[in-house]
Amino acid sequence: MIGEENLTAKTFKKMSDEELIKRAKKFSKRYCVGNGKDFKLKNFSSSPKKTFGPEDKSTFKEALEQGIDALAELQEVLYAQDKWSLLVIFQAMDAAGKDGAIKHVLSGVNPQGCHVNSFKAPSAEELDHDFLWRCITKLPERGKIGIFNRSYYEEVLVVRVHEGILRNQKLPQKLVTKKIWEQRLEDIHNFEKYLHRNGTKVIKIFLNVSKEEQKSRFLERIEEPDKNWKFSSSDIKERGYWDQYMKAYEDAIRKTSTKDSPWYVIPADNKPYARIAVASAIIHALDEMDLAFPQLSAEEQAKLQEMKQLLTEE
């Protein structure tokens, strides 16, 4: 959608829905991992290839607005068709922009057809179940979009970096082996294959923020009173494990990204650009479902005409 081309706000305003979707799909492909077999995080930059300036602000704004409109229309057909559902998983380091991306990109979608779930540290009840259980209970129904702000991937990210957490998960000791991370990633891979085979398409968004940009955003949260509430001392603690997290993310993406349930590694140092990339990925996923409004049978059409005649004769 936004690329190396010299697109302007006026260009997006004149663009048909068909052209917009076509461009969104093409744009999202540059950040789509697909088969993760040979994935290396170092091959994906945290910044767009092109440098954008203040003059691009109106173009970003219009591109996102048009993307939101396209999403809203696709979501309406998804809801009406009532066959597929879409699960969008957001994962990232702190201050990468997950909340902002969800807020802006999904702002035009009918709330009845979209549910957002945020996953924090598991509760006592959740720890009495398998690691996928709490997310399974929040999966989207047919015809709906489900958004996971963090997810079961935390079990191969934060738990992998802080293995002390694993000791509190009540697992039988003989099951906690050196292969546990490989096994969990295999379980996730198979779980997402199962979901796709049953009509729930899964896409995973990794907002790839740089360590330098994270530092800048942390300082902004400290220096601006209105953003103080966003900052926690634990953020600094987790920042100290940056390299371990990057290795965990790389392994997770490599072993769970597939054609049907891909990861998108999106450059997140530029927030407006990242939001457009997120919108493009969701548009791409919905368009792949070959959505269409339900067609009524001849009998149902005849019944509608009867109802029409009754109303006109009142």
PDB file of C-alpha atoms in Angstrom:
ATOM      1  CA  MET A   1       0.000   0.000   0.000  1.00  0.00           C
ATOM      2  CA  ILE A   2       2.713   2.430   1.056  1.00  0.00           C
ATOM      3  CA  GLY A   3       5.924   1.530  -0.690  1.00  0.00           C
ATOM      4  CA  GLU A   4       8.689   2.935  -2.763  1.00  0.00           C
ATOM      5  CA  GLU A   5       6.115   4.399  -5.144  1.00  0.00           C
ATOM      6  CA  ASN A   6       5.312   8.108  -4.993  1.00  0.00           C
ATOM      7  CA  LEU A   7       1.749   7.695  -3.780  1.00  0.00           C
ATOM      8  CA  THR A   8      -0.155  10.648  -2.360  1.00  0.00           C
ATOM      9  CA  ALA A   9      -3.263  11.161  -0.237  1.00  0.00           C
ATOM     10  CA  LYS A  10      -5.187  12.041  -3.417  1.00  0.00           C
ATOM     11  CA  THR A  11      -4.105   8.767  -5.013  1.00  0.00           C
ATOM     12  CA  PHE A  12      -5.615   6.772  -2.163  1.00  0.00           C
ATOM     13  CA  LYS A  13      -8.849   8.778  -2.228  1.00  0.00           C
ATOM     14  CA  LYS A  14      -9.350   7.923  -5.905  1.00  0.00           C
ATOM     15  CA  MET A  15      -8.426   4.267  -5.506  1.00  0.00           C
ATOM     16  CA  SER A  16     -11.169   1.661  -5.954  1.00  0.00           C
ATOM     17  CA  ASP A  17     -11.685  -1.015  -3.291  1.00  0.00           C
ATOM     18  CA  GLU A  18     -10.418  -3.650  -5.708  1.00  0.00           C
ATOM     19  CA  GLU A  19      -7.211  -1.710  -6.392  1.00  0.00           C
ATOM     20  CA  LEU A  20      -6.706  -0.964  -2.697  1.00  0.00           C
ATOM     21  CA  ILE A  21      -7.006  -4.631  -1.750  1.00  0.00           C
ATOM     22  CA  LYS A  22      -4.639  -5.594  -4.564  1.00  0.00           C
ATOM     23  CA  ARG A  23      -2.050  -3.076  -3.348  1.00  0.00           C
ATOM     24  CA  ALA A  24      -2.525  -4.114   0.294  1.00  0.00           C
ATOM     25  CA  LYS A  25      -1.850  -7.747  -0.569  1.00  0.00           C
ATOM     26  CA  LYS A  26       1.259  -6.870  -2.540  1.00  0.00           C
ATOM     27  CA  PHE A  27       2.512  -4.602   0.240  1.00  0.00           C
ATOM     28  CA  SER A  28       1.923  -7.137   3.018  1.00  0.00           C
ATOM     29  CA  LYS A  29       3.840  -9.859   1.164  1.00  0.00           C
ATOM     30  CA  ARG A  30       7.170  -8.107   1.754  1.00  0.00           C
ATOM     31  CA  TYR A  31       6.731  -8.709   5.499  1.00  0.00           C
ATOM     32  CA  CYS A  32       5.160 -12.159   5.289  1.00  0.00           C
ATOM     33  CA  VAL A  33       7.425 -15.006   6.369  1.00  0.00           C
ATOM     34  CA  GLY A  34       5.290 -17.874   5.034  1.00  0.00           C
ATOM     35  CA  ASN A  35       7.336 -21.044   5.396  1.00  0.00           C
ATOM     36  CA  GLY A  36       9.634 -20.241   8.311  1.00  0.00           C
ATOM     37  CA  LYS A  37      12.204 -22.965   7.671  1.00  0.00           C
ATOM     38  CA  ASP A  38      15.032 -20.578   6.769  1.00  0.00           C
ATOM     39  CA  PHE A  39      13.816 -17.553   8.740  1.00  0.00           C
ATOM     40  CA  LYS A  40      16.417 -15.233  10.249  1.00  0.00           C
ATOM     41  CA  LEU A  41      15.331 -12.150  12.168  1.00  0.00           C
ATOM     42  CA  LYS A  42      18.384 -10.185  11.025  1.00  0.00           C
ATOM     43  CA  ASN A  43      16.968 -10.200   7.488  1.00  0.00           C
ATOM     44  CA  PHE A  44      13.995  -8.086   8.599  1.00  0.00           C
ATOM     45  CA  SER A  45      14.644  -4.447   9.460  1.00  0.00           C
ATOM     46  CA  SER A  46      12.817  -2.568  12.217  1.00  0.00           C
ATOM     47  CA  SER A  47      12.598   0.484   9.917  1.00  0.00           C
ATOM     48  CA  PRO A  48      11.026   0.896   6.448  1.00  0.00           C
ATOM     49  CA  LYS A  49      13.455   0.834   3.544  1.00  0.00           C
ATOM     50  CA  LYS A  50      12.334   4.298   2.510  1.00  0.00           C
ATOM     51  CA  THR A  51      12.816   7.342   4.732  1.00  0.00           C
ATOM     52  CA  PHE A  52       9.597   9.280   5.307  1.00  0.00           C
ATOM     53  CA  GLY A  53       9.295  12.893   6.367  1.00  0.00           C
ATOM     54  CA  PRO A  54       6.576  15.242   7.697  1.00  0.00           C
ATOM     55  CA  GLU A  55       5.280  15.747   4.175  1.00  0.00           C
ATOM     56  CA  ASP A  56       4.191  12.091   4.104  1.00  0.00           C
ATOM     57  CA  LYS A  57       1.870  12.501   7.104  1.00  0.00           C
ATOM     58  CA  SER A  58      -1.262  13.141   5.032  1.00  0.00           C
ATOM     59  CA  THR A  59      -0.487  10.155   2.789  1.00  0.00           C
ATOM     60  CA  PHE A  60      -0.127   7.850   5.793  1.00  0.00           C
ATOM     61  CA  LYS A  61      -3.385   9.167   7.237  1.00  0.00           C
ATOM     62  CA  GLU A  62      -5.348   8.669   4.027  1.00  0.00           C
ATOM     63  CA  ALA A  63      -3.822   5.241   3.359  1.00  0.00           C
ATOM     64  CA  LEU A  64      -4.806   4.024   6.821  1.00  0.00           C
ATOM     65  CA  GLU A  65      -8.319   5.470   6.546  1.00  0.00           C
ATOM     66  CA  GLN A  66      -8.856   3.732   3.223  1.00  0.00           C
ATOM     67  CA  GLY A  67      -7.450   0.511   4.661  1.00  0.00           C
ATOM     68  CA  ILE A  68      -9.818   0.746   7.639  1.00  0.00           C
ATOM     69  CA  ASP A  69     -12.777   1.228   5.275  1.00  0.00           C
ATOM     70  CA  ALA A  70     -11.739  -1.820   3.242  1.00  0.00           C
ATOM     71  CA  LEU A  71     -11.389  -3.862   6.430  1.00  0.00           C
ATOM     72  CA  ALA A  72     -14.857  -2.827   7.573  1.00  0.00           C
ATOM     73  CA  GLU A  73     -16.396  -3.947   4.287  1.00  0.00           C
ATOM     74  CA  LEU A  74     -14.588  -7.291   4.299  1.00  0.00           C
ATOM     75  CA  GLN A  75     -15.552  -7.859   7.931  1.00  0.00           C
ATOM     76  CA  GLU A  76     -19.224  -7.273   7.069  1.00  0.00           C
ATOM     77  CA  VAL A  77     -19.095 -10.010   4.425  1.00  0.00           C
ATOM     78  CA  LEU A  78     -17.189 -12.319   6.818  1.00  0.00           C
ATOM     79  CA  TYR A  79     -19.963 -11.820   9.392  1.00  0.00           C
ATOM     80  CA  ALA A  80     -22.752 -12.385   6.864  1.00  0.00           C
ATOM     81  CA  GLN A  81     -21.154 -15.486   5.327  1.00  0.00           C
ATOM     82  CA  ASP A  82     -20.641 -17.001   8.790  1.00  0.00           C
ATOM     83  CA  LYS A  83     -18.203 -19.721   7.694  1.00  0.00           C
ATOM     84  CA  TRP A  84     -14.672 -18.482   8.347  1.00  0.00           C
ATOM     85  CA  SER A  85     -13.251 -16.722  11.369  1.00  0.00           C
ATOM     86  CA  LEU A  86      -9.972 -14.830  11.637  1.00  0.00           C
ATOM     87  CA  LEU A  87      -7.558 -14.837  14.560  1.00  0.00           C
ATOM     88  CA  VAL A  88      -4.929 -12.085  14.560  1.00  0.00           C
ATOM     89  CA  ILE A  89      -2.163 -12.532  17.140  1.00  0.00           C
ATOM     90  CA  PHE A  90       0.003  -9.581  18.170  1.00  0.00           C
ATOM     91  CA  GLN A  91       3.387 -10.230  19.764  1.00  0.00           C
ATOM     92  CA  ALA A  92       6.171  -7.733  20.426  1.00  0.00           C
ATOM     93  CA  MET A  93       8.584  -6.302  22.932  1.00  0.00           C
ATOM     94  CA  ASP A  94       7.298  -3.584  25.276  1.00  0.00           C
ATOM     95  CA  ALA A  95       6.552  -0.197  23.644  1.00  0.00           C
ATOM     96  CA  ALA A  96       6.484  -1.695  20.133  1.00  0.00           C
ATOM     97  CA  GLY A  97       2.989  -0.296  19.556  1.00  0.00           C
ATOM     98  CA  LYS A  98       0.629  -3.276  19.886  1.00  0.00           C
ATOM     99  CA  ASP A  99      -2.136  -1.339  21.665  1.00  0.00           C
ATOM    100  CA  GLY A 100      -1.944   1.576  19.249  1.00  0.00           C
ATOM    101  CA  ALA A 101      -1.997  -0.684  16.195  1.00  0.00           C
ATOM    102  CA  ILE A 102      -5.055  -2.556  17.473  1.00  0.00           C
ATOM    103  CA  LYS A 103      -6.823   0.700  18.388  1.00  0.00           C
ATOM    104  CA  HIS A 104      -6.223   2.425  15.049  1.00  0.00           C
ATOM    105  CA  VAL A 105      -6.472  -0.461  12.595  1.00  0.00           C
ATOM    106  CA  LEU A 106      -9.670  -1.945  14.050  1.00  0.00           C
ATOM    107  CA  SER A 107     -11.338   1.419  14.700  1.00  0.00           C
ATOM    108  CA  GLY A 108     -13.780   1.046  11.797  1.00  0.00           C
ATOM    109  CA  VAL A 109     -14.765  -2.591  12.336  1.00  0.00           C
ATOM    110  CA  ASN A 110     -18.218  -3.391  13.743  1.00  0.00           C
ATOM    111  CA  PRO A 111     -17.651  -4.166  17.460  1.00  0.00           C
ATOM    112  CA  GLN A 112     -20.243  -6.965  17.238  1.00  0.00           C
ATOM    113  CA  GLY A 113     -17.977  -8.831  14.862  1.00  0.00           C
ATOM    114  CA  CYS A 114     -14.621  -8.294  16.563  1.00  0.00           C
ATOM    115  CA  HIS A 115     -13.321  -9.178  20.020  1.00  0.00           C
ATOM    116  CA  VAL A 116      -9.993  -8.181  21.574  1.00  0.00           C
ATOM    117  CA  ASN A 117      -8.417 -10.275  24.327  1.00  0.00           C
ATOM    118  CA  SER A 118      -5.286  -9.355  26.260  1.00  0.00           C
ATOM    119  CA  PHE A 119      -3.337 -12.059  28.039  1.00  0.00           C
ATOM    120  CA  LYS A 120      -1.336 -11.228  31.156  1.00  0.00           C
ATOM    121  CA  ALA A 121       0.309 -13.586  33.658  1.00  0.00           C
ATOM    122  CA  PRO A 122      -1.880 -16.719  34.000  1.00  0.00           C
ATOM    123  CA  SER A 123      -4.260 -17.028  36.939  1.00  0.00           C
ATOM    124  CA  ALA A 124      -4.364 -19.951  39.373  1.00  0.00           C
ATOM    125  CA  GLU A 125      -7.243 -21.468  37.426  1.00  0.00           C
ATOM    126  CA  GLU A 126      -5.379 -21.115  34.140  1.00  0.00           C
ATOM    127  CA  LEU A 127      -2.298 -22.780  35.618  1.00  0.00           C
ATOM    128  CA  ASP A 128      -4.459 -25.804  36.401  1.00  0.00           C
ATOM    129  CA  HIS A 129      -4.912 -26.338  32.666  1.00  0.00           C
ATOM    130  CA  ASP A 130      -2.641 -26.922  29.678  1.00  0.00           C
ATOM    131  CA  PHE A 131      -0.852 -23.853  28.297  1.00  0.00           C
ATOM    132  CA  LEU A 132      -3.222 -23.460  25.340  1.00  0.00           C
ATOM    133  CA  TRP A 133      -6.447 -23.666  27.360  1.00  0.00           C
ATOM    134  CA  ARG A 134      -6.983 -20.034  28.296  1.00  0.00           C
ATOM    135  CA  CYS A 135      -6.558 -18.934  24.674  1.00  0.00           C
ATOM    136  CA  ILE A 136      -8.771 -21.702  23.311  1.00  0.00           C
ATOM    137  CA  THR A 137     -11.675 -20.371  25.393  1.00  0.00           C
ATOM    138  CA  LYS A 138     -11.316 -16.972  23.646  1.00  0.00           C
ATOM    139  CA  LEU A 139     -11.165 -18.145  20.037  1.00  0.00           C
ATOM    140  CA  PRO A 140     -13.400 -16.201  17.610  1.00  0.00           C
ATOM    141  CA  GLU A 141     -16.704 -17.648  16.444  1.00  0.00           C
ATOM    142  CA  ARG A 142     -17.438 -18.171  12.767  1.00  0.00           C
ATOM    143  CA  GLY A 143     -17.991 -14.860  11.049  1.00  0.00           C
ATOM    144  CA  LYS A 144     -15.888 -12.924  13.555  1.00  0.00           C
ATOM    145  CA  ILE A 145     -12.407 -11.496  13.985  1.00  0.00           C
ATOM    146  CA  GLY A 146     -10.527 -12.295  17.172  1.00  0.00           C
ATOM    147  CA  ILE A 147      -7.566 -10.204  18.281  1.00  0.00           C
ATOM    148  CA  PHE A 148      -5.070 -11.604  20.780  1.00  0.00           C
ATOM    149  CA  ASN A 149      -2.847  -8.983  22.415  1.00  0.00           C
ATOM    150  CA  ARG A 150      -0.162 -11.480  23.402  1.00  0.00           C
ATOM    151  CA  SER A 151      -1.147 -15.130  23.344  1.00  0.00           C
ATOM    152  CA  TYR A 152      -0.039 -18.711  23.893  1.00  0.00           C
ATOM    153  CA  TYR A 153       3.248 -17.634  22.288  1.00  0.00           C
ATOM    154  CA  GLU A 154       4.176 -16.139  25.664  1.00  0.00           C
ATOM    155  CA  GLU A 155       4.758 -19.750  26.721  1.00  0.00           C
ATOM    156  CA  VAL A 156       7.700 -20.017  24.323  1.00  0.00           C
ATOM    157  CA  LEU A 157       8.890 -16.429  24.806  1.00  0.00           C
ATOM    158  CA  VAL A 158       8.720 -14.996  28.331  1.00  0.00           C
ATOM    159  CA  VAL A 159       8.555 -18.454  29.930  1.00  0.00           C
ATOM    160  CA  ARG A 160      11.536 -19.563  27.860  1.00  0.00           C
ATOM    161  CA  VAL A 161      13.556 -16.485  28.823  1.00  0.00           C
ATOM    162  CA  HIS A 162      12.542 -16.833  32.499  1.00  0.00           C
ATOM    163  CA  GLU A 163      12.541 -20.570  33.036  1.00  0.00           C
ATOM    164  CA  GLY A 164      11.725 -20.047  36.717  1.00  0.00           C
ATOM    165  CA  ILE A 165       8.137 -19.418  35.593  1.00  0.00           C
ATOM    166  CA  LEU A 166       8.037 -22.938  34.197  1.00  0.00           C
ATOM    167  CA  ARG A 167       8.555 -24.381  37.682  1.00  0.00           C
ATOM    168  CA  ASN A 168       5.265 -22.802  38.793  1.00  0.00           C
ATOM    169  CA  GLN A 169       3.210 -24.394  36.042  1.00  0.00           C
ATOM    170  CA  LYS A 170       2.548 -27.630  37.947  1.00  0.00           C
ATOM    171  CA  LEU A 171       3.861 -29.858  35.181  1.00  0.00           C
ATOM    172  CA  PRO A 172       4.971 -33.385  36.088  1.00  0.00           C
ATOM    173  CA  GLN A 173       8.729 -33.136  36.516  1.00  0.00           C
ATOM    174  CA  LYS A 174       9.487 -35.877  34.011  1.00  0.00           C
ATOM    175  CA  LEU A 175       7.813 -33.766  31.288  1.00  0.00           C
ATOM    176  CA  VAL A 176      10.084 -30.779  31.864  1.00  0.00           C
ATOM    177  CA  THR A 177      12.971 -31.791  29.631  1.00  0.00           C
ATOM    178  CA  LYS A 178      15.429 -29.998  27.348  1.00  0.00           C
ATOM    179  CA  LYS A 179      12.976 -30.649  24.524  1.00  0.00           C
ATOM    180  CA  ILE A 180      10.075 -28.767  26.102  1.00  0.00           C
ATOM    181  CA  TRP A 181      10.430 -25.663  23.921  1.00  0.00           C
ATOM    182  CA  GLU A 182      10.686 -27.713  20.754  1.00  0.00           C
ATOM    183  CA  GLN A 183       7.640 -29.702  21.880  1.00  0.00           C
ATOM    184  CA  ARG A 184       5.606 -26.593  22.681  1.00  0.00           C
ATOM    185  CA  LEU A 185       6.411 -25.063  19.311  1.00  0.00           C
ATOM    186  CA  GLU A 186       5.385 -28.321  17.658  1.00  0.00           C
ATOM    187  CA  ASP A 187       2.105 -28.247  19.625  1.00  0.00           C
ATOM    188  CA  ILE A 188       1.451 -24.650  18.513  1.00  0.00           C
ATOM    189  CA  HIS A 189       2.246 -25.520  14.890  1.00  0.00           C
ATOM    190  CA  ASN A 190      -0.202 -28.440  14.997  1.00  0.00           C
ATOM    191  CA  PHE A 191      -2.845 -26.421  16.866  1.00  0.00           C
ATOM    192  CA  GLU A 192      -2.825 -23.686  14.229  1.00  0.00           C
ATOM    193  CA  LYS A 193      -3.017 -26.311  11.476  1.00  0.00           C
ATOM    194  CA  TYR A 194      -6.059 -27.742  13.255  1.00  0.00           C
ATOM    195  CA  LEU A 195      -7.684 -24.316  13.488  1.00  0.00           C
ATOM    196  CA  HIS A 196      -7.169 -23.640   9.779  1.00  0.00           C
ATOM    197  CA  ARG A 197      -8.629 -27.016   8.864  1.00  0.00           C
ATOM    198  CA  ASN A 198     -11.721 -26.076  10.867  1.00  0.00           C
ATOM    199  CA  GLY A 199     -12.275 -22.638   9.385  1.00  0.00           C
ATOM    200  CA  THR A 200     -10.240 -20.329  11.623  1.00  0.00           C
ATOM    201  CA  LYS A 201      -7.442 -18.592   9.750  1.00  0.00           C
ATOM    202  CA  VAL A 202      -4.558 -17.498  11.973  1.00  0.00           C
ATOM    203  CA  ILE A 203      -2.064 -14.754  11.212  1.00  0.00           C
ATOM    204  CA  LYS A 204       0.645 -13.624  13.613  1.00  0.00           C
ATOM    205  CA  ILE A 205       1.986 -10.083  13.761  1.00  0.00           C
ATOM    206  CA  PHE A 206       5.437  -9.432  15.217  1.00  0.00           C
ATOM    207  CA  LEU A 207       5.973  -5.703  15.594  1.00  0.00           C
ATOM    208  CA  ASN A 208       9.712  -5.548  15.139  1.00  0.00           C
ATOM    209  CA  VAL A 209      10.908  -2.551  17.155  1.00  0.00           C
ATOM    210  CA  SER A 210      14.622  -1.777  17.586  1.00  0.00           C
ATOM    211  CA  LYS A 211      16.274  -1.573  20.983  1.00  0.00           C
ATOM    212  CA  GLU A 212      17.151   2.077  20.280  1.00  0.00           C
ATOM    213  CA  GLU A 213      13.551   3.001  19.443  1.00  0.00           C
ATOM    214  CA  GLN A 214      12.289   1.186  22.531  1.00  0.00           C
ATOM    215  CA  LYS A 215      14.668   3.279  24.647  1.00  0.00           C
ATOM    216  CA  SER A 216      13.338   6.469  23.048  1.00  0.00           C
ATOM    217  CA  ARG A 217       9.730   5.464  23.759  1.00  0.00           C
ATOM    218  CA  PHE A 218      10.534   4.526  27.356  1.00  0.00           C
ATOM    219  CA  LEU A 219      12.134   7.942  27.914  1.00  0.00           C
ATOM    220  CA  GLU A 220       9.069   9.602  26.398  1.00  0.00           C
ATOM    221  CA  ARG A 221       6.834   7.720  28.829  1.00  0.00           C
ATOM    222  CA  ILE A 222       8.961   8.890  31.751  1.00  0.00           C
ATOM    223  CA  GLU A 223       9.255  12.515  30.616  1.00  0.00           C
ATOM    224  CA  GLU A 224       5.616  13.092  29.653  1.00  0.00           C
ATOM    225  CA  PRO A 225       3.242  13.067  32.684  1.00  0.00           C
ATOM    226  CA  ASP A 226       0.301  11.872  30.590  1.00  0.00           C
ATOM    227  CA  LYS A 227       2.288   8.768  29.648  1.00  0.00           C
ATOM    228  CA  ASN A 228       3.750   7.958  33.069  1.00  0.00           C
ATOM    229  CA  TRP A 229       1.052   5.362  33.672  1.00  0.00           C
ATOM    230  CA  LYS A 230       2.332   3.327  30.708  1.00  0.00           C
ATOM    231  CA  PHE A 231       5.761   2.832  32.259  1.00  0.00           C
ATOM    232  CA  SER A 232       6.742   0.084  34.681  1.00  0.00           C
ATOM    233  CA  SER A 233      10.085  -0.706  36.254  1.00  0.00           C
ATOM    234  CA  SER A 234       9.625  -4.254  34.975  1.00  0.00           C
ATOM    235  CA  ASP A 235       9.959  -2.843  31.441  1.00  0.00           C
ATOM    236  CA  ILE A 236      13.596  -1.998  32.153  1.00  0.00           C
ATOM    237  CA  LYS A 237      14.180  -5.419  33.682  1.00  0.00           C
ATOM    238  CA  GLU A 238      12.839  -7.180  30.578  1.00  0.00           C
ATOM    239  CA  ARG A 239      14.930  -4.924  28.337  1.00  0.00           C
ATOM    240  CA  GLY A 240      17.992  -6.505  29.934  1.00  0.00           C
ATOM    241  CA  TYR A 241      17.005  -9.824  28.324  1.00  0.00           C
ATOM    242  CA  TRP A 242      16.748  -8.355  24.818  1.00  0.00           C
ATOM    243  CA  ASP A 243      19.104 -10.810  23.104  1.00  0.00           C
ATOM    244  CA  GLN A 244      17.437 -13.814  24.707  1.00  0.00           C
ATOM    245  CA  TYR A 245      14.032 -12.570  23.565  1.00  0.00           C
ATOM    246  CA  MET A 246      15.245 -12.058  20.012  1.00  0.00           C
ATOM    247  CA  LYS A 247      16.535 -15.640  19.896  1.00  0.00           C
ATOM    248  CA  ALA A 248      13.226 -16.914  21.279  1.00  0.00           C
ATOM    249  CA  TYR A 249      11.224 -14.912  18.733  1.00  0.00           C
ATOM    250  CA  GLU A 250      13.400 -16.122  15.884  1.00  0.00           C
ATOM    251  CA  ASP A 251      12.966 -19.749  16.892  1.00  0.00           C
ATOM    252  CA  ALA A 252       9.203 -19.345  17.375  1.00  0.00           C
ATOM    253  CA  ILE A 253       8.724 -17.709  13.981  1.00  0.00           C
ATOM    254  CA  ARG A 254      10.976 -20.208  12.224  1.00  0.00           C
ATOM    255  CA  LYS A 255       9.082 -23.203  13.597  1.00  0.00           C
ATOM    256  CA  THR A 256       5.475 -21.959  13.473  1.00  0.00           C
ATOM    257  CA  SER A 257       5.242 -19.804  10.347  1.00  0.00           C
ATOM    258  CA  THR A 258       3.442 -21.609   7.536  1.00  0.00           C
ATOM    259  CA  LYS A 259       1.669 -20.684   4.317  1.00  0.00           C
ATOM    260  CA  ASP A 260      -1.736 -21.073   5.969  1.00  0.00           C
ATOM    261  CA  SER A 261      -0.792 -19.470   9.322  1.00  0.00           C
ATOM    262  CA  PRO A 262       1.994 -17.026   8.528  1.00  0.00           C
ATOM    263  CA  TRP A 263       3.970 -14.605  10.637  1.00  0.00           C
ATOM    264  CA  TYR A 264       4.317 -11.001   9.511  1.00  0.00           C
ATOM    265  CA  VAL A 265       7.508  -9.326  10.747  1.00  0.00           C
ATOM    266  CA  ILE A 266       6.582  -5.658  10.517  1.00  0.00           C
ATOM    267  CA  PRO A 267       9.026  -2.754  10.967  1.00  0.00           C
ATOM    268  CA  ALA A 268       7.673  -0.956  14.032  1.00  0.00           C
ATOM    269  CA  ASP A 269      10.075   1.967  14.500  1.00  0.00           C
ATOM    270  CA  ASN A 270       7.692   4.097  12.433  1.00  0.00           C
ATOM    271  CA  LYS A 271       4.226   3.735  14.020  1.00  0.00           C
ATOM    272  CA  PRO A 272       2.058   5.080  11.148  1.00  0.00           C
ATOM    273  CA  TYR A 273       3.886   2.850   8.658  1.00  0.00           C
ATOM    274  CA  ALA A 274       3.522  -0.174  10.950  1.00  0.00           C
ATOM    275  CA  ARG A 275      -0.233   0.381  11.286  1.00  0.00           C
ATOM    276  CA  ILE A 276      -0.665   0.453   7.523  1.00  0.00           C
ATOM    277  CA  ALA A 277       1.351  -2.768   7.244  1.00  0.00           C
ATOM    278  CA  VAL A 278      -0.850  -4.400   9.917  1.00  0.00           C
ATOM    279  CA  ALA A 279      -4.030  -3.327   8.105  1.00  0.00           C
ATOM    280  CA  SER A 280      -2.606  -4.703   4.851  1.00  0.00           C
ATOM    281  CA  ALA A 281      -1.863  -8.084   6.430  1.00  0.00           C
ATOM    282  CA  ILE A 282      -5.411  -8.382   7.800  1.00  0.00           C
ATOM    283  CA  ILE A 283      -6.917  -7.308   4.462  1.00  0.00           C
ATOM    284  CA  HIS A 284      -4.771  -9.960   2.759  1.00  0.00           C
ATOM    285  CA  ALA A 285      -5.981 -12.671   5.149  1.00  0.00           C
ATOM    286  CA  LEU A 286      -9.651 -11.773   4.682  1.00  0.00           C
ATOM    287  CA  ASP A 287      -9.371 -11.535   0.909  1.00  0.00           C
ATOM    288  CA  GLU A 288      -7.871 -15.030   0.740  1.00  0.00           C
ATOM    289  CA  MET A 289     -11.124 -16.437   2.187  1.00  0.00           C
ATOM    290  CA  ASP A 290     -13.046 -15.724  -1.046  1.00  0.00           C
ATOM    291  CA  LEU A 291     -15.771 -14.035   0.971  1.00  0.00           C
ATOM    292  CA  ALA A 292     -19.218 -13.429  -0.514  1.00  0.00           C
ATOM    293  CA  PHE A 293     -22.642 -12.488   0.811  1.00  0.00           C
ATOM    294  CA  PRO A 294     -24.948 -15.530   1.156  1.00  0.00           C
ATOM    295  CA  GLN A 295     -27.127 -16.204  -1.896  1.00  0.00           C
ATOM    296  CA  LEU A 296     -30.792 -16.940  -1.215  1.00  0.00           C
ATOM    297  CA  SER A 297     -32.479 -19.923  -2.808  1.00  0.00           C
ATOM    298  CA  ALA A 298     -35.286 -19.467  -5.338  1.00  0.00           C
ATOM    299  CA  GLU A 299     -37.792 -20.358  -2.622  1.00  0.00           C
ATOM    300  CA  GLU A 300     -36.318 -17.755  -0.245  1.00  0.00           C
ATOM    301  CA  GLN A 301     -36.309 -15.140  -3.007  1.00  0.00           C
ATOM    302  CA  ALA A 302     -39.992 -15.844  -3.706  1.00  0.00           C
ATOM    303  CA  LYS A 303     -40.756 -15.479  -0.004  1.00  0.00           C
ATOM    304  CA  LEU A 304     -39.004 -12.073   0.031  1.00  0.00           C
ATOM    305  CA  GLN A 305     -41.188 -10.912  -2.830  1.00  0.00           C
ATOM    306  CA  GLU A 306     -44.270 -11.993  -0.880  1.00  0.00           C
ATOM    307  CA  MET A 307     -43.095  -9.940   2.095  1.00  0.00           C
ATOM    308  CA  LYS A 308     -42.410  -6.977  -0.202  1.00  0.00           C
ATOM    309  CA  GLN A 309     -45.921  -7.147  -1.590  1.00  0.00           C
ATOM    310  CA  LEU A 310     -47.435  -7.269   1.894  1.00  0.00           C
ATOM    311  CA  LEU A 311     -45.459  -4.182   2.918  1.00  0.00           C
ATOM    312  CA  THR A 312     -46.368  -2.198  -0.217  1.00  0.00           C
ATOM    313  CA  GLU A 313     -50.065  -3.026   0.219  1.00  0.00           C
ATOM    314  CA  GLU A 314     -50.251  -1.755   3.808  1.00  0.00           C
TER     315      GLU A 314
END
